[in-house]
């Protein structure tokens, strides 16, 4: 049988903690239900027969690397100040907190993942594996999944991305390569303490490659700015129109739509936008509902303005299909082009349609 070790109550280890099985190579079963603090190295047999089960709190002052051992956490907070390279780590409850600097992370699943502000631009928290998050990503620093081209998938109906403070300086950055909302899941960008005029304080979601919304998935964007910074970035959705607040394409970025989208804030294009035949709907709810940017051109197949929305045009655009208004709650939308801007009607077929009231 595999030997077992249970840690209850409060246990603090001032020196190196090494747990061995000197009788066989079968590994160990370690159950942590209390509070364990390891101020130096934490070493256990790294083989497939070692299984760590935790429901209490664990504090690791040094790095932990376990290639083969399994760790399942059902509750409590696990805080680490060094690299946490445990690819068979799966958390169904509680929080995994990266509280150091320049930390490397390799896990399978986290429930709540918290990134401290000590992970900065110069020393970010870097993801080394694809990861699933079923709860909340609270990022107060720099979280980088782009460096190693990894995918972060949010599951369940209670997933969130947020930060602790409404107006930190500098602003945290969520840097995703692929960001995915799983089938039937809901991802909410949640933040209190600011209003819809504070665009510089919005939660920044930087996507290098793709944003994928699964079948019946939903994004609740709240005060967020989705920045598509990669040269081949794309948006895809199973069957739901994805609802954004701000969208930004920097001068190095290129965004391709594979599905219709809705925008409730500023659509800023300084790079390349390829909408194809997909409709872009503009909704009310933000004081700065506008199309802006410095790119040479921006072409839409179809623009819909929902009732109550007041869309301001701050740049030249081209429309190849339709510009129309949809009534909502008895209200019609409004479209106002700034002086000096041009709307070019360039039909992909024989006509461009403009529909609405008081157009």
Short mmCIF file of C-alpha atoms in Angstrom, two decimals:
data_model
loop_
_atom_site.label_atom_id
_atom_site.label_comp_id
_atom_site.label_asym_id
_atom_site.label_seq_id
_atom_site.Cartn_x
_atom_site.Cartn_y
_atom_site.Cartn_z
CA UNK A 1 0.00 0.00 0.00
CA UNK A 2 1.03 3.61 -0.60
CA UNK A 3 1.95 5.35 2.68
CA UNK A 4 -0.19 8.34 3.68
CA UNK A 5 0.58 11.60 5.44
CA UNK A 6 -2.13 13.90 6.79
CA UNK A 7 -1.47 17.53 7.78
CA UNK A 8 -4.09 19.00 10.10
CA UNK A 9 -4.07 22.14 12.22
CA UNK A 10 -1.34 24.73 11.57
CA UNK A 11 2.10 23.60 10.48
CA UNK A 12 5.00 25.94 9.63
CA UNK A 13 8.29 24.54 8.36
CA UNK A 14 11.20 26.97 8.71
CA UNK A 15 13.71 24.84 6.81
CA UNK A 16 13.58 22.53 3.81
CA UNK A 17 10.58 20.17 3.88
CA UNK A 18 11.30 16.80 2.27
CA UNK A 19 8.85 13.93 2.44
CA UNK A 20 10.21 10.54 1.30
CA UNK A 21 9.10 6.94 0.98
CA UNK A 22 12.21 4.96 1.87
CA UNK A 23 10.54 1.56 1.64
CA UNK A 24 9.38 1.51 -1.97
CA UNK A 25 9.00 3.65 -5.07
CA UNK A 26 5.22 3.70 -4.84
CA UNK A 27 5.08 7.38 -3.88
CA UNK A 28 2.93 8.94 -1.16
CA UNK A 29 -0.60 10.05 -0.40
CA UNK A 30 -0.52 13.51 1.19
CA UNK A 31 -3.69 15.07 2.58
CA UNK A 32 -3.56 18.74 3.67
CA UNK A 33 -6.73 19.80 5.46
CA UNK A 34 -5.22 22.39 7.78
CA UNK A 35 -2.65 25.14 7.15
CA UNK A 36 0.79 24.29 5.81
CA UNK A 37 3.58 26.87 5.32
CA UNK A 38 6.87 25.79 3.74
CA UNK A 39 9.44 28.59 3.96
CA UNK A 40 12.08 26.65 2.05
CA UNK A 41 11.95 23.90 -0.59
CA UNK A 42 8.98 21.52 -0.52
CA UNK A 43 10.08 18.13 -1.90
CA UNK A 44 7.96 15.00 -2.38
CA UNK A 45 8.49 11.87 -4.53
CA UNK A 46 7.81 13.01 -8.09
CA UNK A 47 6.17 9.95 -9.58
CA UNK A 48 2.70 8.98 -10.79
CA UNK A 49 1.93 7.27 -7.46
CA UNK A 50 2.30 10.46 -5.43
CA UNK A 51 -1.06 12.13 -4.88
CA UNK A 52 -1.58 15.37 -2.98
CA UNK A 53 -5.11 16.23 -1.85
CA UNK A 54 -5.68 19.63 -0.27
CA UNK A 55 -8.71 21.37 1.19
CA UNK A 56 -6.88 23.75 3.54
CA UNK A 57 -4.38 26.56 2.96
CA UNK A 58 -0.89 26.02 1.58
CA UNK A 59 1.87 28.67 1.51
CA UNK A 60 4.97 27.98 -0.58
CA UNK A 61 7.82 30.48 -0.32
CA UNK A 62 9.94 28.71 -2.96
CA UNK A 63 9.35 27.23 -6.41
CA UNK A 64 7.64 23.86 -6.82
CA UNK A 65 8.21 21.58 -9.80
CA UNK A 66 6.45 18.20 -10.02
CA UNK A 67 6.29 16.62 -13.46
CA UNK A 68 4.51 13.39 -12.53
CA UNK A 69 2.87 13.79 -9.11
CA UNK A 70 -0.83 14.60 -8.98
CA UNK A 71 -2.34 17.42 -6.91
CA UNK A 72 -6.10 17.85 -6.49
CA UNK A 73 -7.35 20.85 -4.53
CA UNK A 74 -10.99 21.12 -3.51
CA UNK A 75 -10.90 24.22 -1.30
CA UNK A 76 -8.63 26.69 0.49
CA UNK A 77 -6.00 29.10 -0.84
CA UNK A 78 -2.69 27.94 -2.25
CA UNK A 79 -0.17 30.80 -2.29
CA UNK A 80 3.15 30.50 -4.06
CA UNK A 81 5.97 33.03 -4.45
CA UNK A 82 8.05 30.98 -6.88
CA UNK A 83 7.38 29.06 -10.07
CA UNK A 84 4.47 26.62 -9.81
CA UNK A 85 5.16 23.90 -12.37
CA UNK A 86 2.72 21.12 -11.51
CA UNK A 87 1.08 20.02 -14.77
CA UNK A 88 -1.19 17.52 -12.97
CA UNK A 89 -2.58 20.20 -10.63
CA UNK A 90 -6.37 20.43 -10.77
CA UNK A 91 -8.41 22.75 -8.57
CA UNK A 92 -12.18 22.43 -8.25
CA UNK A 93 -12.60 24.98 -5.45
CA UNK A 94 -10.59 27.64 -3.64
CA UNK A 95 -7.88 29.94 -5.02
CA UNK A 96 -4.39 29.62 -6.50
CA UNK A 97 -2.48 32.85 -5.84
CA UNK A 98 0.76 33.86 -7.56
CA UNK A 99 2.29 36.28 -5.06
CA UNK A 100 5.87 36.53 -6.30
CA UNK A 101 7.67 38.07 -9.28
CA UNK A 102 8.17 36.71 -12.79
CA UNK A 103 6.45 33.46 -11.94
CA UNK A 104 6.05 30.55 -14.37
CA UNK A 105 2.79 28.61 -14.21
CA UNK A 106 2.10 25.10 -15.53
CA UNK A 107 -1.16 23.53 -14.37
CA UNK A 108 -4.25 21.85 -15.82
CA UNK A 109 -7.10 23.60 -14.05
CA UNK A 110 -7.66 26.42 -11.55
CA UNK A 111 -10.87 27.43 -9.88
CA UNK A 112 -9.91 30.97 -8.89
CA UNK A 113 -6.56 32.26 -10.14
CA UNK A 114 -5.13 35.42 -8.58
CA UNK A 115 -2.12 37.34 -9.97
CA UNK A 116 -0.48 39.78 -7.53
CA UNK A 117 0.72 43.22 -8.65
CA UNK A 118 4.31 42.08 -7.96
CA UNK A 119 4.13 40.35 -11.36
CA UNK A 120 4.99 43.42 -13.43
CA UNK A 121 5.76 44.30 -17.04
CA UNK A 122 9.43 43.55 -16.42
CA UNK A 123 8.67 40.38 -14.46
CA UNK A 124 5.25 39.07 -15.58
CA UNK A 125 3.47 35.89 -14.60
CA UNK A 126 3.93 33.62 -17.63
CA UNK A 127 1.70 30.68 -18.50
CA UNK A 128 3.53 27.57 -19.72
CA UNK A 129 0.48 25.37 -20.36
CA UNK A 130 -3.07 25.53 -21.61
CA UNK A 131 -5.30 26.08 -18.59
CA UNK A 132 -8.97 25.85 -17.67
CA UNK A 133 -10.48 28.37 -15.22
CA UNK A 134 -13.90 27.65 -13.74
CA UNK A 135 -14.10 30.62 -11.38
CA UNK A 136 -12.47 34.06 -11.34
CA UNK A 137 -9.23 35.35 -12.81
CA UNK A 138 -8.25 38.28 -10.59
CA UNK A 139 -5.29 39.99 -12.19
CA UNK A 140 -3.58 42.91 -10.46
CA UNK A 141 -0.33 42.61 -12.43
CA UNK A 142 0.72 41.25 -15.81
CA UNK A 143 -0.60 37.82 -16.82
CA UNK A 144 1.05 36.57 -20.01
CA UNK A 145 -0.33 33.60 -21.96
CA UNK A 146 1.04 34.97 -25.24
CA UNK A 147 4.74 34.24 -24.77
CA UNK A 148 4.19 30.47 -25.03
CA UNK A 149 1.08 30.66 -27.30
CA UNK A 150 -1.25 29.05 -24.75
CA UNK A 151 -5.04 28.80 -24.54
CA UNK A 152 -7.07 29.89 -21.52
CA UNK A 153 -10.58 28.38 -21.41
CA UNK A 154 -13.30 29.61 -19.07
CA UNK A 155 -15.97 27.09 -18.10
CA UNK A 156 -19.24 27.13 -16.17
CA UNK A 157 -21.71 29.99 -15.73
CA UNK A 158 -19.85 31.89 -12.98
CA UNK A 159 -16.52 32.62 -14.66
CA UNK A 160 -15.12 36.16 -14.34
CA UNK A 161 -12.14 38.35 -15.17
CA UNK A 162 -11.55 41.24 -12.79
CA UNK A 163 -8.96 43.13 -10.72
CA UNK A 164 -8.93 44.15 -7.05
CA UNK A 165 -8.73 47.95 -7.46
CA UNK A 166 -10.84 50.10 -9.77
CA UNK A 167 -8.04 52.54 -10.63
CA UNK A 168 -4.59 51.01 -10.04
CA UNK A 169 -1.44 52.50 -11.52
CA UNK A 170 -0.08 51.01 -13.66
CA UNK A 171 -3.08 49.20 -15.10
CA UNK A 172 -2.95 45.39 -15.06
CA UNK A 173 -2.80 43.55 -18.40
CA UNK A 174 -4.46 40.28 -19.33
CA UNK A 175 -2.42 38.99 -22.28
CA UNK A 176 -4.07 36.02 -23.95
CA UNK A 177 -2.98 34.11 -27.02
CA UNK A 178 -6.22 32.15 -27.40
CA UNK A 179 -9.14 33.04 -25.14
CA UNK A 180 -12.02 30.60 -25.18
CA UNK A 181 -15.47 30.49 -23.59
CA UNK A 182 -16.50 26.84 -23.37
CA UNK A 183 -19.82 25.52 -24.66
CA UNK A 184 -22.75 26.69 -22.48
CA UNK A 185 -20.40 28.83 -20.36
CA UNK A 186 -20.70 32.50 -19.38
CA UNK A 187 -17.71 34.81 -18.91
CA UNK A 188 -18.30 38.12 -17.15
CA UNK A 189 -15.84 41.03 -17.07
CA UNK A 190 -16.67 42.47 -13.68
CA UNK A 191 -15.44 45.72 -12.16
CA UNK A 192 -16.94 48.28 -9.80
CA UNK A 193 -15.90 51.81 -8.96
CA UNK A 194 -15.74 53.34 -12.45
CA UNK A 195 -18.29 54.58 -14.98
CA UNK A 196 -18.70 54.22 -18.72
CA UNK A 197 -16.70 57.40 -19.43
CA UNK A 198 -13.53 56.01 -17.83
CA UNK A 199 -12.35 54.07 -20.88
CA UNK A 200 -8.69 54.27 -19.80
CA UNK A 201 -9.62 52.34 -16.66
CA UNK A 202 -11.50 49.53 -18.39
CA UNK A 203 -10.30 45.96 -17.86
CA UNK A 204 -7.85 45.31 -20.71
CA UNK A 205 -8.15 41.98 -22.51
CA UNK A 206 -5.31 41.68 -25.04
CA UNK A 207 -5.76 38.82 -27.54
CA UNK A 208 -2.91 37.87 -29.85
CA UNK A 209 -4.53 35.10 -31.88
CA UNK A 210 -8.17 34.10 -31.38
CA UNK A 211 -11.24 34.73 -29.26
CA UNK A 212 -13.55 31.71 -29.45
CA UNK A 213 -17.05 31.68 -28.02
CA UNK A 214 -18.34 28.11 -27.76
CA UNK A 215 -21.80 26.81 -28.58
CA UNK A 216 -24.33 28.72 -26.46
CA UNK A 217 -21.48 30.60 -24.78
CA UNK A 218 -21.94 34.17 -23.55
CA UNK A 219 -19.69 37.16 -22.89
CA UNK A 220 -20.89 39.86 -20.46
CA UNK A 221 -18.38 42.63 -21.28
CA UNK A 222 -19.18 45.30 -18.64
CA UNK A 223 -16.29 47.85 -18.55
CA UNK A 224 -13.77 46.08 -20.79
CA UNK A 225 -11.56 46.85 -23.76
CA UNK A 226 -10.74 43.89 -26.02
CA UNK A 227 -7.47 44.65 -27.80
CA UNK A 228 -6.65 42.45 -30.81
CA UNK A 229 -2.91 42.95 -31.04
CA UNK A 230 -1.83 40.05 -33.25
CA UNK A 231 -1.32 40.12 -36.98
CA UNK A 232 -3.85 37.30 -37.53
CA UNK A 233 -6.34 37.77 -34.67
CA UNK A 234 -9.91 36.52 -35.14
CA UNK A 235 -13.30 36.31 -33.46
CA UNK A 236 -15.40 33.15 -33.78
CA UNK A 237 -18.64 32.08 -32.11
CA UNK A 238 -20.67 28.88 -32.04
CA UNK A 239 -24.14 30.35 -32.42
CA UNK A 240 -24.39 33.51 -30.31
CA UNK A 241 -23.55 37.05 -31.38
CA UNK A 242 -20.66 38.17 -29.13
CA UNK A 243 -21.36 41.37 -27.21
CA UNK A 244 -18.39 43.71 -26.62
CA UNK A 245 -17.99 47.15 -25.04
CA UNK A 246 -14.73 48.58 -26.46
CA UNK A 247 -12.75 46.96 -29.27
CA UNK A 248 -9.28 48.20 -30.17
CA UNK A 249 -7.10 47.15 -33.11
CA UNK A 250 -3.63 48.73 -32.65
CA UNK A 251 -1.46 49.60 -35.64
CA UNK A 252 0.28 46.24 -35.37
CA UNK A 253 -2.99 44.31 -35.18
CA UNK A 254 -5.31 42.67 -37.67
CA UNK A 255 -8.80 41.43 -36.77
CA UNK A 256 -10.97 39.06 -38.82
CA UNK A 257 -14.61 38.45 -37.99
CA UNK A 258 -15.94 34.93 -38.52
CA UNK A 259 -19.32 35.81 -36.99
CA UNK A 260 -21.49 38.88 -36.33
CA UNK A 261 -20.64 40.96 -33.25
CA UNK A 262 -22.19 43.73 -31.14
CA UNK A 263 -20.28 46.78 -29.88
CA UNK A 264 -21.44 49.03 -27.03
CA UNK A 265 -18.51 51.44 -26.79
CA UNK A 266 -15.60 52.58 -28.95
CA UNK A 267 -14.56 50.57 -31.99
CA UNK A 268 -11.01 51.86 -32.54
CA UNK A 269 -9.20 50.63 -35.64
CA UNK A 270 -5.60 51.70 -36.15
CA UNK A 271 -4.64 48.45 -37.89
CA UNK A 272 -6.49 46.10 -40.25
CA UNK A 273 -10.15 45.07 -39.96
CA UNK A 274 -11.70 42.33 -42.09
CA UNK A 275 -15.39 41.97 -41.35
CA UNK A 276 -16.31 39.83 -44.34
CA UNK A 277 -20.09 39.63 -44.71
CA UNK A 278 -20.68 39.74 -40.94
CA UNK A 279 -22.96 42.34 -39.40
CA UNK A 280 -21.66 44.71 -36.72
CA UNK A 281 -24.41 45.94 -34.40
CA UNK A 282 -24.01 49.04 -32.24
CA UNK A 283 -26.02 49.16 -29.02
CA UNK A 284 -26.70 51.84 -26.44
CA UNK A 285 -25.33 51.82 -22.92
CA UNK A 286 -22.04 53.69 -23.27
CA UNK A 287 -21.52 57.44 -23.43
CA UNK A 288 -18.85 57.07 -26.13
CA UNK A 289 -20.45 54.86 -28.78
CA UNK A 290 -18.26 55.55 -31.78
CA UNK A 291 -16.20 54.29 -34.70
CA UNK A 292 -12.71 55.78 -34.62
CA UNK A 293 -9.11 55.13 -35.58
CA UNK A 294 -6.31 56.09 -37.94
CA UNK A 295 -6.11 53.13 -40.34
CA UNK A 296 -6.24 53.83 -44.06
CA UNK A 297 -9.66 52.24 -44.48
CA UNK A 298 -12.35 50.39 -42.55
CA UNK A 299 -14.97 48.45 -44.45
CA UNK A 300 -18.26 47.09 -43.10
CA UNK A 301 -20.67 44.81 -44.90
CA UNK A 302 -23.57 45.63 -42.62
CA UNK A 303 -24.04 48.12 -39.77
CA UNK A 304 -27.08 47.91 -37.50
CA UNK A 305 -27.86 50.66 -34.97
CA UNK A 306 -30.19 49.50 -32.20
CA UNK A 307 -32.91 51.73 -30.81
CA UNK A 308 -31.60 54.24 -28.27
CA UNK A 309 -28.02 54.02 -29.53
CA UNK A 310 -26.29 57.20 -30.73
CA UNK A 311 -23.39 56.22 -32.96
CA UNK A 312 -20.74 58.84 -33.72
CA UNK A 313 -18.48 58.46 -36.73
CA UNK A 314 -14.96 59.79 -36.07
CA UNK A 315 -13.27 58.40 -39.19
CA UNK A 316 -13.88 57.42 -42.81
CA UNK A 317 -15.62 54.10 -43.44
CA UNK A 318 -16.90 52.09 -46.38
CA UNK A 319 -20.21 50.17 -46.40
CA UNK A 320 -20.78 47.43 -48.96
CA UNK A 321 -24.20 46.15 -47.87
CA UNK A 322 -26.54 47.86 -45.39
CA UNK A 323 -26.76 50.67 -42.87
CA UNK A 324 -30.00 50.41 -40.94
CA UNK A 325 -31.79 51.12 -37.67
CA UNK A 326 -33.76 48.70 -35.49
CA UNK A 327 -36.45 50.03 -33.21
CA UNK A 328 -36.21 49.11 -29.54
CA UNK A 329 -38.64 50.12 -26.78
CA UNK A 330 -40.19 52.64 -29.16
CA UNK A 331 -36.85 54.35 -29.85
CA UNK A 332 -34.76 54.61 -32.98
CA UNK A 333 -31.02 54.90 -33.09
CA UNK A 334 -29.05 57.89 -34.33
CA UNK A 335 -26.02 58.15 -36.60
CA UNK A 336 -23.86 61.29 -36.68
CA UNK A 337 -20.77 61.68 -38.86
CA UNK A 338 -18.22 64.25 -37.70
CA UNK A 339 -17.29 67.06 -40.03
CA UNK A 340 -14.60 65.94 -42.46
CA UNK A 341 -15.47 62.24 -42.31
CA UNK A 342 -16.68 60.31 -45.34
CA UNK A 343 -19.02 57.32 -45.69
CA UNK A 344 -18.33 55.56 -48.99
CA UNK A 345 -21.10 53.36 -50.36
CA UNK A 346 -19.43 50.62 -52.39
CA UNK A 347 -21.96 47.86 -53.05
CA UNK A 348 -20.63 44.33 -53.21
CA UNK A 349 -23.69 43.58 -55.34
CA UNK A 350 -25.86 46.13 -57.09
CA UNK A 351 -27.02 48.30 -54.17
CA UNK A 352 -26.22 49.58 -50.70
CA UNK A 353 -29.35 49.85 -48.53
CA UNK A 354 -29.95 52.61 -45.98
CA UNK A 355 -33.02 52.02 -43.84
CA UNK A 356 -34.55 53.71 -40.78
CA UNK A 357 -36.45 56.76 -39.58
CA UNK A 358 -35.06 60.31 -39.59
CA UNK A 359 -31.97 59.14 -41.48
#
